[in-house]
XYZ file of C-alpha atoms in Angstrom:
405
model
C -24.155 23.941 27.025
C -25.616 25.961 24.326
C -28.690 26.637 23.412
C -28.963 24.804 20.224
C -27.674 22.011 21.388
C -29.463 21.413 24.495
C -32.500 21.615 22.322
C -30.804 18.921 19.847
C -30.270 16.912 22.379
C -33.040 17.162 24.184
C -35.200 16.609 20.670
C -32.973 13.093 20.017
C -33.559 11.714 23.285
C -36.947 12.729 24.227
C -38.676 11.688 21.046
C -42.100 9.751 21.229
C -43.080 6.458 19.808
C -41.247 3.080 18.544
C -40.931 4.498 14.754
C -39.438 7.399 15.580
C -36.404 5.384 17.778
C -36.351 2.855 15.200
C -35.310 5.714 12.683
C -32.478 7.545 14.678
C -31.199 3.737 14.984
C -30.682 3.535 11.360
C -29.201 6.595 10.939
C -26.573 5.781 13.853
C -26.000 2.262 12.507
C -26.022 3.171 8.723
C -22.998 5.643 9.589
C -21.657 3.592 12.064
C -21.193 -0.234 9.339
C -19.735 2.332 6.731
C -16.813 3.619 8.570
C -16.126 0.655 9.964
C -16.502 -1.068 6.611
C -14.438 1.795 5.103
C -11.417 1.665 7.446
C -11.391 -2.051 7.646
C -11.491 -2.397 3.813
C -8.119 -0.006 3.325
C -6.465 -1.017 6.136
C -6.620 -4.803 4.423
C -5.692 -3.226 1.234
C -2.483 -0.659 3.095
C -1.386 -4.568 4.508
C -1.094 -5.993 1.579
C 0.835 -3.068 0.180
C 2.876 -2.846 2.706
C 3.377 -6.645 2.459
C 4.394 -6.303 -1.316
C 6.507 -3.559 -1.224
C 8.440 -4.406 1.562
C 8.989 -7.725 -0.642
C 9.637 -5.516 -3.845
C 12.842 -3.308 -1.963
C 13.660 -6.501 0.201
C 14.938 -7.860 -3.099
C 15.727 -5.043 -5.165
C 16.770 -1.453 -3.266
C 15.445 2.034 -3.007
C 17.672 3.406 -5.716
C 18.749 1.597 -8.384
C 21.635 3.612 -11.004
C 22.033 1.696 -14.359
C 25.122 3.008 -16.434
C 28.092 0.289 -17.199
C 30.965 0.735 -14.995
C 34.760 -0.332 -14.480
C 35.826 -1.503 -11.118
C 37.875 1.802 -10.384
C 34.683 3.640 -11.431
C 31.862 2.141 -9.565
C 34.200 2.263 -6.166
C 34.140 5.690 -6.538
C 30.679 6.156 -7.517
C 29.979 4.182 -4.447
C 32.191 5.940 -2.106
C 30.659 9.318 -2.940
C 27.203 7.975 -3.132
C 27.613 6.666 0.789
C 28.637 10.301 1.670
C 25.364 11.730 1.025
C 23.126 12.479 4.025
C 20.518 10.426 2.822
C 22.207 8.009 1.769
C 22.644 4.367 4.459
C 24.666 2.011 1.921
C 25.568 1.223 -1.385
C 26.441 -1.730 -3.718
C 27.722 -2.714 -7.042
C 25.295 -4.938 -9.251
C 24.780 -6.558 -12.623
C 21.769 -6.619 -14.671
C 21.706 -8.917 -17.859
C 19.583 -11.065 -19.997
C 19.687 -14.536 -20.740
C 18.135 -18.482 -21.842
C 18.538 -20.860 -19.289
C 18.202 -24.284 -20.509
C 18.072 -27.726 -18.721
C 16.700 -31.297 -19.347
C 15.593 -29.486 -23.093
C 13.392 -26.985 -21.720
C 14.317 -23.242 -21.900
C 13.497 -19.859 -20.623
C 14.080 -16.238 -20.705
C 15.174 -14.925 -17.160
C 17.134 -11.620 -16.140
C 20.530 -12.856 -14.729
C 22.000 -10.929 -11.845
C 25.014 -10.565 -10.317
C 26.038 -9.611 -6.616
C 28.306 -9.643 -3.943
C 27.017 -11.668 -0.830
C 28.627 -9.493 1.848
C 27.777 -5.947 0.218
C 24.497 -6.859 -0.443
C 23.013 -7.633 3.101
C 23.829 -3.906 3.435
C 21.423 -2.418 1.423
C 18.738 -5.682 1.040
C 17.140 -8.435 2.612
C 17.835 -10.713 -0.366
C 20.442 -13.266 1.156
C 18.048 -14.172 4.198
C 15.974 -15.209 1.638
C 17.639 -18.327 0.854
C 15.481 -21.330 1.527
C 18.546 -24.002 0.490
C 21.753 -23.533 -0.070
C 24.069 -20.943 -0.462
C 25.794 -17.954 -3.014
C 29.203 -19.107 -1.913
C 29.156 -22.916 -1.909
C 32.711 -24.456 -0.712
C 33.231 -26.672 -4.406
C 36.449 -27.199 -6.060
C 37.704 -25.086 -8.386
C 36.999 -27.235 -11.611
C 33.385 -26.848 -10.350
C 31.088 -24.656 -12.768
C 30.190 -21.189 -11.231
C 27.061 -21.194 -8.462
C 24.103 -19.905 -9.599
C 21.133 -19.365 -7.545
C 17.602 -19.808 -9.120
C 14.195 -18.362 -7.447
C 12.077 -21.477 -6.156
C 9.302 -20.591 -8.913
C 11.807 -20.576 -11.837
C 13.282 -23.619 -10.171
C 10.223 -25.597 -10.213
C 9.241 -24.537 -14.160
C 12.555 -26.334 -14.421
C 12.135 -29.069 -12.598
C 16.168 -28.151 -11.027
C 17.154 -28.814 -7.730
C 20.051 -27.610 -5.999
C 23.645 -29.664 -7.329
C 22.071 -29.724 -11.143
C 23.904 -28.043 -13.880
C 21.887 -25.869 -16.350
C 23.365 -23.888 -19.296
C 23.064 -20.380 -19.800
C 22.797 -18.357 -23.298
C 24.119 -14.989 -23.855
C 22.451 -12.554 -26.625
C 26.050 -11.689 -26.960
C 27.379 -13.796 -29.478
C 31.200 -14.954 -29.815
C 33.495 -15.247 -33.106
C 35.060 -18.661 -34.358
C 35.976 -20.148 -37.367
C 32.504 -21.243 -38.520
C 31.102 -18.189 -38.310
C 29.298 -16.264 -35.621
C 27.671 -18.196 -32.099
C 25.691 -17.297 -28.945
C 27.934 -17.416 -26.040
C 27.146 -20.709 -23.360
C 28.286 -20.862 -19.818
C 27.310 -23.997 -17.648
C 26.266 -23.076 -14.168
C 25.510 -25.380 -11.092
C 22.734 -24.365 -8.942
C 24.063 -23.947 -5.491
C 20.685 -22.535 -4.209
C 17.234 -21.398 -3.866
C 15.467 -18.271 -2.657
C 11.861 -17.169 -2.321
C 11.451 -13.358 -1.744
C 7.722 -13.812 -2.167
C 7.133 -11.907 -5.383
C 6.125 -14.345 -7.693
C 7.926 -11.674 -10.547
C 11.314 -11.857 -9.044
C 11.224 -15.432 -7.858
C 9.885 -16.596 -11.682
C 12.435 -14.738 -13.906
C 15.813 -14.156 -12.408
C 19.263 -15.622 -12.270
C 21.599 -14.986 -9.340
C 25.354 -15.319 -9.322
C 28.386 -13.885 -8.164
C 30.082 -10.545 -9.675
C 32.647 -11.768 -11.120
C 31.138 -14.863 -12.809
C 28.054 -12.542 -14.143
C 30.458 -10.136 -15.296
C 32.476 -12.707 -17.459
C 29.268 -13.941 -18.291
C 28.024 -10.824 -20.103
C 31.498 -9.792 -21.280
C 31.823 -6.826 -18.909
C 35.482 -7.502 -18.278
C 34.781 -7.080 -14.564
C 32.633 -4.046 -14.738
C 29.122 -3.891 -13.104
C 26.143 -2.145 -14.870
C 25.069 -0.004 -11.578
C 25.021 0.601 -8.100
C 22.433 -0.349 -5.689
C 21.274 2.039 -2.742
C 19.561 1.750 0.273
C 18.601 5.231 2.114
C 17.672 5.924 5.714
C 14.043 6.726 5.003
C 12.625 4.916 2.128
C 10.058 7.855 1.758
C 12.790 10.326 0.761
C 13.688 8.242 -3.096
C 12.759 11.353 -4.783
C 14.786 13.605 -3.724
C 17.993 11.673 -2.862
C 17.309 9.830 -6.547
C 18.017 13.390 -7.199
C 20.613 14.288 -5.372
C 22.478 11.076 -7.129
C 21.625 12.320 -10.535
C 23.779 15.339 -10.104
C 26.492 13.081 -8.323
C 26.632 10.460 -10.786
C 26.258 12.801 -13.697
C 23.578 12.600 -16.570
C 25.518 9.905 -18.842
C 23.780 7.198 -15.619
C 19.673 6.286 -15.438
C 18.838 6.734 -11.763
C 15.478 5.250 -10.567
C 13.467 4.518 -7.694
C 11.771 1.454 -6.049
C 8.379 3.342 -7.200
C 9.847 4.500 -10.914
C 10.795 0.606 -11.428
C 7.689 -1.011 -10.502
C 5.662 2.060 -11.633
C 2.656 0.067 -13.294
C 2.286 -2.225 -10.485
C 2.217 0.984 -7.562
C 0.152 2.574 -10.606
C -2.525 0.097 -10.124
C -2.216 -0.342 -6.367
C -3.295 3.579 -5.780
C -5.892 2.944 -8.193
C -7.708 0.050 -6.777
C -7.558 1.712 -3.513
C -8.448 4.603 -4.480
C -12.074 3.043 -6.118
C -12.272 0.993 -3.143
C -12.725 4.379 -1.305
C -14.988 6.100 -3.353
C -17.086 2.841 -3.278
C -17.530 1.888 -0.148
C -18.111 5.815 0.490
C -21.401 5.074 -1.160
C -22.344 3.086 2.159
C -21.428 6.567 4.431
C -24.011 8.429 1.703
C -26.851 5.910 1.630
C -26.341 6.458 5.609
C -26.526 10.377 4.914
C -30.052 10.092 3.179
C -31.417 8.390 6.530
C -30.232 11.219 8.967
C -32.219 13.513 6.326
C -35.266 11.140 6.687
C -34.851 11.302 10.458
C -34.476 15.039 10.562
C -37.239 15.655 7.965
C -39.599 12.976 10.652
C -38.309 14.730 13.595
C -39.291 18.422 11.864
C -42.935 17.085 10.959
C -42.865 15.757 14.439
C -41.551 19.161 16.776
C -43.658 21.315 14.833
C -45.507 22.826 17.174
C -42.230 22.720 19.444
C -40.406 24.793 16.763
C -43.515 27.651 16.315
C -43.303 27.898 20.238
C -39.368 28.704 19.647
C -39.913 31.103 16.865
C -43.006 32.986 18.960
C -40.273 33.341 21.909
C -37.740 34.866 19.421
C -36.024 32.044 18.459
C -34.666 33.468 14.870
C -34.794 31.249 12.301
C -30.648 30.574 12.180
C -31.140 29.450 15.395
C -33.231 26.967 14.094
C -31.160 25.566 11.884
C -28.672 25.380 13.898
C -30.547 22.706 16.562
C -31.207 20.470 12.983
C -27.468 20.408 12.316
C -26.622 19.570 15.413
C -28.939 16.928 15.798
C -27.737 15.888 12.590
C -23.766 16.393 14.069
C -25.026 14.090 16.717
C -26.399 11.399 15.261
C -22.890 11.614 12.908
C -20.607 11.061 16.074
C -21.912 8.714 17.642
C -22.166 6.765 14.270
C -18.240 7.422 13.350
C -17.272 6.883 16.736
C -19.264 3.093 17.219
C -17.770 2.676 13.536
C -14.259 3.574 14.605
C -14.706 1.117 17.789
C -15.760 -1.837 15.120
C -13.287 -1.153 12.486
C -10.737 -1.497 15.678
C -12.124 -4.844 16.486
C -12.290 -6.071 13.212
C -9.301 -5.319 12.063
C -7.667 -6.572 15.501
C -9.688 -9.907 14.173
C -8.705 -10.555 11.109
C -5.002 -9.474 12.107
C -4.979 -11.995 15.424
C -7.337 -15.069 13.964
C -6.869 -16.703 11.325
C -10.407 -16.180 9.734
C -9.635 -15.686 5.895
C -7.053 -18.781 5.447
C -4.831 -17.779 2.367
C -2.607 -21.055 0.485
C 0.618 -19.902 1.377
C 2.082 -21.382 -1.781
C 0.346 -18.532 -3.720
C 0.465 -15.539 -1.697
C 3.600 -16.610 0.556
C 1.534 -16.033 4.071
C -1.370 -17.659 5.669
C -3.448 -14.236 7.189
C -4.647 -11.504 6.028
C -2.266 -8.370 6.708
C -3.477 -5.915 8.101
C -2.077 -1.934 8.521
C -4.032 1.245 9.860
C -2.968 4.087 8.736
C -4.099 7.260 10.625
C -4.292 9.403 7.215
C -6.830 6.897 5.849
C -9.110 7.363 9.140
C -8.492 10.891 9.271
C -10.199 11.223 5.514
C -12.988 8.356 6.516
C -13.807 10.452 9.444
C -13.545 13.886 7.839
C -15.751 12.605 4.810
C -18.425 11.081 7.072
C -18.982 14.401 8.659
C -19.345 16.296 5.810
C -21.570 14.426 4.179
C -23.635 14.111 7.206
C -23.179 17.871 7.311
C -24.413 18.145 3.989
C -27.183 15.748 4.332
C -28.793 17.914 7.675
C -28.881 21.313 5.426
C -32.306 20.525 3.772
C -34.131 19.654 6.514
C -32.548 22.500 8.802
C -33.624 25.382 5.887
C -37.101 23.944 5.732
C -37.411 24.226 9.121
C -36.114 27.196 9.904
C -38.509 28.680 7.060
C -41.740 27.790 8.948
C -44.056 30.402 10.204
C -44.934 30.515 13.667
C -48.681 31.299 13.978
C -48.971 28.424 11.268
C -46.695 25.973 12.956
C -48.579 26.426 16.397
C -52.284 26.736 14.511
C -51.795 22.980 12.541
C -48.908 21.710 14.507
């Protein structure tokens, strides 16, 4: 062991009197409740990220390329897309707007159309189905299904077997003049993905009925994609560009829900610098402690110096006394952020109404980047915090410190 920190230790564990143990208790603790508090707090915040974007790409896909397409068309674009390295699956879609109107009530909603089959390729979105189904077995004079999202469903007040009517922005020429186009629908089903967004505002219905529908003459307006590794978008959203040609708007999961992963980062990222505070307040009583524990070994500390202790030496014991009492306050912390967040993830102590956030417990997702930079913080501010105390005690003269010590 070296020097310096035999003395450290030796200081820390052979210190006299109840104050002075009281002291290097608060310090310990102080570091200890904010990195536990710390990790705990993002790890809450990662799982309910997590839980929302798995949601988000469960309904949509990683890549999403808008551009209006004819059937030949988008079966190539899709058979070159599926080539790419990155690339796991691909499928046609249709994005439109529309009025849905039942019983005399009416609302805007995005109506989209899919195929059933392709899209369990490259989505979660047909497991989703809490009632019936995108392919009901009806007769053919039977309006076209439709499949509503529970929330838009209840707005309503539709259930599945009622016909609603829905309004194109597109309008159609007659005799009289100029008229929105109408198309009566049947619900045939409803889904929940858990976003409240997606389950509130949009329309689901076949390809071909959605393409009729918006007067596509059985085109599609994009191509879904689902990659290997969700974290690569960026770059295979670029490699697709170049496929698909400039004339096509290629985006990712992030680029389309930009404001909402805008805010996400943001509120974690306060949450950090906040709760940080905690890990600094902590910092100020290791320099308390230290400044005590200087007062206290002065006479210790002019005995060093008169033996030829230098004075770096000297500040080396204080920061590693002040080292100490950092580890073993981020290491009970890392202990009790593991036990709280094993907790919250295993009991069911925070009871959320599942009708509002779609789950009953809190999620919960550690995420060794986050305690790397909890961990790597703490230190250094406990680093910084031992500096003053170390100088001032390395600057004190030895036939003073052993005359009034």
């Amino acid at each position: 062991m070296q020097f310096e920190r035999f003395i450290a230790t030796r200081y820390l564990t052979r210190r006299q009197g109840l104050f002075a143990f009281i002291t290097t208790l608060i310090g310990v603790a102080g570091v200890s409740v904010g990195v536990a508090a710390l990790i705990t707090t993002l790890s809450v915040m990662n799982g309910f990220q997590t839980d929302i974007k798995d949601k988000i790409i469960g309904a949509q896909s990683h890549i999403l390329v808008f551009g209006q397409m004819s059937p030949a068309v988008y079966q190539e674009k899709i058979a070159q897309i599926e080539k790419l390295p990155l690339v796991q699956a691909a499928a046609p879609h249709i994005y439109g707007q529309a009025i849905i109107t039942y019983a005399g009530q009416s609302l805007g909603l995005i109506v989209r159309g899919l195929d059933p089959e392709q899209e369990k390729n490259i989505n979660t979105l047909t497991s989703s189905l809490v009632n019936g189904s995108f392919t009901p077995q009806w007769n053919k004079d039977a309006p076209p299904p439709l499949v509503l999202g529970t929330e838009l469903a209840d707005s309503l007040g539709v259930d599945t077997g009622d016909d609603v009517v829905l309004i194109s922005p597109q309008s159609i020429s007659t005799s009289a003049g100029m008229f929105p186009k109408m198309k009566k629908f049947r619900v045939s089903g409803l889904l929940r993905t858990g976003y409240y967004e997606f389950d509130n505002s949009i329309a689901y219905t076949l390809l071909p009925h959605a393409s009729d529908f918006l007067g596509l003459k059985q085109g599609v307006t994009g191509v879904a994609v689902k990659l290997k590794d969700m974290n690569t978008a960026d770059q295979a959203a670029r490699q697709i560009q170049e496929l698909v040609g400039y004339g096509y708007s290629v985006k990712t999961f992030a680029q389309m829900n930009s404001t909402l992963y805008a805010a996400l980062k943001l509120e974690k990222t306060m949450m950090f610098i906040i709760l940080f505070l905690i890990i600094g307040v902590a910092s100020l009583n290791i320099a308390s402690n230290l400044i005590l524990l200087g007062t206290e070994k002065l006479r210790d500390i002019g005995i060093l110096r008169a033996m030829g202790a230098s004075p770096k030496k000297v500040r080396q014991i204080f920061m590693w006394e002040a080292m100490i009492i950092a580890t073993l306050g981020i290491m009970l912390g890392l202990l009790l952020a593991c036990l709280l967040c094993w907790i919250i993830a295993t009991f069911n102590i925070v009871e959320l109404p599942g009708d509002i956030y779609y789950l009953t417990k809190v999620p919960v997702r550690m995420q060794w980047l986050d305690i790397l930079a909890v961990v790597g913080g703490s230190y250094l501010i406990c680093f910084t915090a031992g500096l003053y105390p170390a100088v001032k005690a390395s600057r004190v003269h030895p036939t003073d410190a052993i005359r009034y010590g």
